[in-house]
C-alpha cells in the first residue's frame, strides 16, 4: 500500500511540476545551485547564487522560446491548451476533440521536424562533453577528469536514450493521430 501511495505522490508531484512554471523554475534553480556548489565548493555564496540565477534564467528563456514555437506550430493556442495537449502527448492520449487532435498532430509534426533539423548538432555536442575530461588529464587533474568522464558517459547515454524515446513516442503519436482522425474516443497507447 505504501508503494502505491509513493508512486501516486511521485505522479502527482510530476503533474504539478509539468503544469507549474514556478515549480519548474524552483526545481531547476535547486538543481543548478547544487551542481555549481558540487563543482566549485570554494566559491563565495554571492557568486554561487549569481551563477545559479543566471543559468536558471537562461534555461527558462530557452524553454519559453520552445513553448512559444510549439504554441505557434499548433495554430496559436493558449498556454492552457498547450499544457493540455502536452499532457496528452506525454501520456499517449489521443484527444476526442477534433480541434485538439489537429493541434496535437501539428505539434507532433513540428517536433519531429525540429528534431530532424537539429540532429546534426547532436553528435558534436556529445563529443564536446568529452573535452573537459581530456583537458583535465592533460593538466594532470586526474580525479576531476575521471569524475567528468563518468558524468559525460552517463549524460551522453541518457541523452541518446531520451532522444530515441522521444522519436519513438512522436512516431507512435503521429500514427495514432492519423488513424484516429475520425475516432472520437480517448485511447491510451
Tab-separated table of C-alpha atoms in Angstrom:
chain	number	residue	atom	x	y	z
A	1	UNK	CA	0.000	0.000	0.000
A	2	UNK	CA	2.870	2.388	0.784
A	3	UNK	CA	4.434	1.716	-2.621
A	4	UNK	CA	1.170	2.669	-4.334
A	5	UNK	CA	0.940	5.868	-2.284
A	6	UNK	CA	4.577	6.705	-3.066
A	7	UNK	CA	4.026	6.206	-6.825
A	8	UNK	CA	0.853	8.304	-6.655
A	9	UNK	CA	2.742	11.053	-4.794
A	10	UNK	CA	5.508	10.997	-7.415
A	11	UNK	CA	2.969	11.150	-10.266
A	12	UNK	CA	1.109	13.988	-8.549
A	13	UNK	CA	4.357	15.900	-7.988
A	14	UNK	CA	5.379	15.334	-11.607
A	15	UNK	CA	1.991	16.574	-12.853
A	16	UNK	CA	2.205	19.652	-10.627
A	17	UNK	CA	5.713	20.405	-11.898
A	18	UNK	CA	4.598	19.902	-15.509
A	19	UNK	CA	1.792	22.418	-15.058
A	20	UNK	CA	3.519	24.875	-12.677
A	21	UNK	CA	6.105	27.254	-14.110
A	22	UNK	CA	7.178	28.492	-10.646
A	23	UNK	CA	7.597	24.865	-9.549
A	24	UNK	CA	9.727	24.125	-12.604
A	25	UNK	CA	11.859	27.220	-12.047
A	26	UNK	CA	12.329	26.387	-8.372
A	27	UNK	CA	13.338	22.818	-9.161
A	28	UNK	CA	15.745	23.962	-11.876
A	29	UNK	CA	17.263	26.564	-9.578
A	30	UNK	CA	17.873	23.991	-6.847
A	31	UNK	CA	19.403	21.538	-9.315
A	32	UNK	CA	21.650	24.187	-10.897
A	33	UNK	CA	22.694	25.517	-7.497
A	34	UNK	CA	23.557	22.018	-6.276
A	35	UNK	CA	25.628	21.216	-9.377
A	36	UNK	CA	27.518	24.524	-9.203
A	37	UNK	CA	28.165	24.015	-5.496
A	38	UNK	CA	29.480	20.488	-6.121
A	39	UNK	CA	31.746	21.643	-8.932
A	40	UNK	CA	33.077	24.733	-7.153
A	41	UNK	CA	32.571	24.476	-3.376
A	42	UNK	CA	35.193	27.174	-2.795
A	43	UNK	CA	33.140	29.958	-4.446
A	44	UNK	CA	31.626	32.729	-2.381
A	45	UNK	CA	27.939	32.471	-1.566
A	46	UNK	CA	27.083	35.577	-3.610
A	47	UNK	CA	28.911	34.380	-6.739
A	48	UNK	CA	27.308	30.945	-6.357
A	49	UNK	CA	23.817	32.494	-6.188
A	50	UNK	CA	24.511	34.832	-9.136
A	51	UNK	CA	25.623	31.912	-11.298
A	52	UNK	CA	22.653	29.810	-10.221
A	53	UNK	CA	20.190	32.587	-11.080
A	54	UNK	CA	21.928	33.234	-14.429
A	55	UNK	CA	21.895	29.600	-15.588
A	56	UNK	CA	18.324	29.086	-14.369
A	57	UNK	CA	17.172	32.234	-16.197
A	58	UNK	CA	18.980	31.152	-19.375
A	59	UNK	CA	17.301	27.735	-19.250
A	60	UNK	CA	13.912	29.318	-18.569
A	61	UNK	CA	14.364	31.677	-21.517
A	62	UNK	CA	15.237	28.827	-23.858
A	63	UNK	CA	12.232	26.849	-22.607
A	64	UNK	CA	9.938	29.876	-23.081
A	65	UNK	CA	11.104	30.197	-26.689
A	66	UNK	CA	10.485	26.479	-27.249
A	67	UNK	CA	6.985	26.708	-25.782
A	68	UNK	CA	6.182	29.766	-27.881
A	69	UNK	CA	7.335	27.907	-31.002
A	70	UNK	CA	5.192	24.923	-30.011
A	71	UNK	CA	2.108	27.095	-29.497
A	72	UNK	CA	2.714	28.835	-32.813
A	73	UNK	CA	3.071	25.495	-34.615
A	74	UNK	CA	-0.190	24.348	-33.002
A	75	UNK	CA	-2.035	27.279	-34.521
A	76	UNK	CA	-1.645	29.880	-31.796
A	77	UNK	CA	-3.309	28.009	-28.938
A	78	UNK	CA	-3.355	29.392	-25.408
A	79	UNK	CA	-0.867	28.315	-22.746
A	80	UNK	CA	-3.583	26.220	-21.045
A	81	UNK	CA	-4.478	24.440	-24.273
A	82	UNK	CA	-0.787	23.831	-24.904
A	83	UNK	CA	-0.412	22.227	-21.458
A	84	UNK	CA	-3.448	20.033	-22.083
A	85	UNK	CA	-2.096	18.839	-25.430
A	86	UNK	CA	1.374	18.388	-23.910
A	87	UNK	CA	-0.096	16.253	-21.114
A	88	UNK	CA	-1.925	14.087	-23.655
A	89	UNK	CA	1.235	13.731	-25.718
A	90	UNK	CA	3.310	12.722	-22.685
A	91	UNK	CA	0.762	10.078	-21.684
A	92	UNK	CA	-0.032	8.814	-25.189
A	93	UNK	CA	-3.641	10.032	-25.169
A	94	UNK	CA	-5.399	10.830	-28.437
A	95	UNK	CA	-7.832	13.713	-27.786
A	96	UNK	CA	-11.519	13.220	-28.545
A	97	UNK	CA	-11.943	16.834	-29.644
A	98	UNK	CA	-11.077	17.141	-33.372
A	99	UNK	CA	-9.600	20.642	-32.915
A	100	UNK	CA	-7.375	19.496	-30.045
A	101	UNK	CA	-6.417	16.375	-32.026
A	102	UNK	CA	-5.440	18.556	-35.013
A	103	UNK	CA	-3.402	20.842	-32.732
A	104	UNK	CA	-1.631	17.815	-31.240
A	105	UNK	CA	-0.898	16.459	-34.718
A	106	UNK	CA	0.613	19.807	-35.751
A	107	UNK	CA	2.735	19.754	-32.560
A	108	UNK	CA	3.959	16.218	-33.297
A	109	UNK	CA	4.894	17.179	-36.861
A	110	UNK	CA	6.635	20.343	-35.611
A	111	UNK	CA	8.696	18.426	-33.037
A	112	UNK	CA	9.665	15.680	-35.481
A	113	UNK	CA	10.850	18.327	-37.955
A	114	UNK	CA	12.743	20.203	-35.247
A	115	UNK	CA	14.465	17.031	-34.059
A	116	UNK	CA	15.414	16.227	-37.640
A	117	UNK	CA	16.524	19.761	-38.459
A	118	UNK	CA	18.903	19.988	-35.494
A	119	UNK	CA	20.061	16.377	-35.488
A	120	UNK	CA	23.465	17.448	-36.883
A	121	UNK	CA	24.116	19.278	-33.578
A	122	UNK	CA	23.647	16.160	-31.509
A	123	UNK	CA	26.916	14.409	-32.417
A	124	UNK	CA	29.229	17.392	-31.852
A	125	UNK	CA	27.532	18.152	-28.529
A	126	UNK	CA	28.083	14.585	-27.357
A	127	UNK	CA	31.743	14.717	-28.397
A	128	UNK	CA	32.129	18.138	-26.775
A	129	UNK	CA	31.147	16.595	-23.447
A	130	UNK	CA	34.449	14.684	-23.521
A	131	UNK	CA	36.611	17.814	-23.936
A	132	UNK	CA	36.733	18.763	-20.200
A	133	UNK	CA	37.913	15.291	-19.068
A	134	UNK	CA	40.625	15.264	-21.759
A	135	UNK	CA	41.713	18.754	-20.735
A	136	UNK	CA	41.773	17.646	-17.094
A	137	UNK	CA	44.040	14.706	-17.927
A	138	UNK	CA	46.367	16.973	-19.931
A	139	UNK	CA	46.577	19.339	-16.963
A	140	UNK	CA	47.286	16.474	-14.561
A	141	UNK	CA	43.999	16.750	-12.629
A	142	UNK	CA	43.138	13.054	-12.747
A	143	UNK	CA	40.399	12.907	-10.105
A	144	UNK	CA	38.228	15.716	-11.527
A	145	UNK	CA	38.929	14.427	-15.042
A	146	UNK	CA	37.688	10.945	-14.155
A	147	UNK	CA	34.619	12.384	-12.406
A	148	UNK	CA	33.858	14.472	-15.509
A	149	UNK	CA	34.425	11.444	-17.735
A	150	UNK	CA	31.929	9.369	-15.742
A	151	UNK	CA	29.467	12.272	-15.874
A	152	UNK	CA	29.976	12.638	-19.660
A	153	UNK	CA	29.395	8.923	-20.259
A	154	UNK	CA	26.258	8.838	-18.093
A	155	UNK	CA	24.887	12.096	-19.512
A	156	UNK	CA	25.581	11.123	-23.136
A	157	UNK	CA	23.976	7.713	-22.605
A	158	UNK	CA	20.927	9.367	-21.064
A	159	UNK	CA	20.704	11.866	-23.960
A	160	UNK	CA	20.885	9.091	-26.562
A	161	UNK	CA	18.216	7.086	-24.736
A	162	UNK	CA	15.983	10.152	-24.312
A	163	UNK	CA	16.308	11.141	-27.964
A	164	UNK	CA	15.372	7.635	-29.119
A	165	UNK	CA	12.465	7.520	-26.684
A	166	UNK	CA	11.139	10.882	-27.847
A	167	UNK	CA	11.466	9.966	-31.521
A	168	UNK	CA	9.602	6.693	-30.890
A	169	UNK	CA	6.876	8.494	-28.919
A	170	UNK	CA	6.410	11.096	-31.639
A	171	UNK	CA	6.253	8.436	-34.347
A	172	UNK	CA	3.668	6.406	-32.388
A	173	UNK	CA	1.573	9.501	-31.735
A	174	UNK	CA	1.786	10.545	-35.389
A	175	UNK	CA	0.430	7.141	-36.441
A	176	UNK	CA	-2.250	7.146	-33.722
A	177	UNK	CA	-3.407	10.669	-34.565
A	178	UNK	CA	-3.537	9.882	-38.270
A	179	UNK	CA	-5.509	6.685	-37.605
A	180	UNK	CA	-7.893	8.383	-35.166
A	181	UNK	CA	-8.814	11.286	-37.431
A	182	UNK	CA	-12.475	10.152	-37.362
A	183	UNK	CA	-12.476	8.339	-33.998
A	184	UNK	CA	-13.993	10.460	-31.204
A	185	UNK	CA	-12.814	8.277	-28.290
A	186	UNK	CA	-9.819	8.751	-25.998
A	187	UNK	CA	-7.367	5.892	-26.395
A	188	UNK	CA	-4.266	5.085	-24.396
A	189	UNK	CA	-1.125	3.757	-26.100
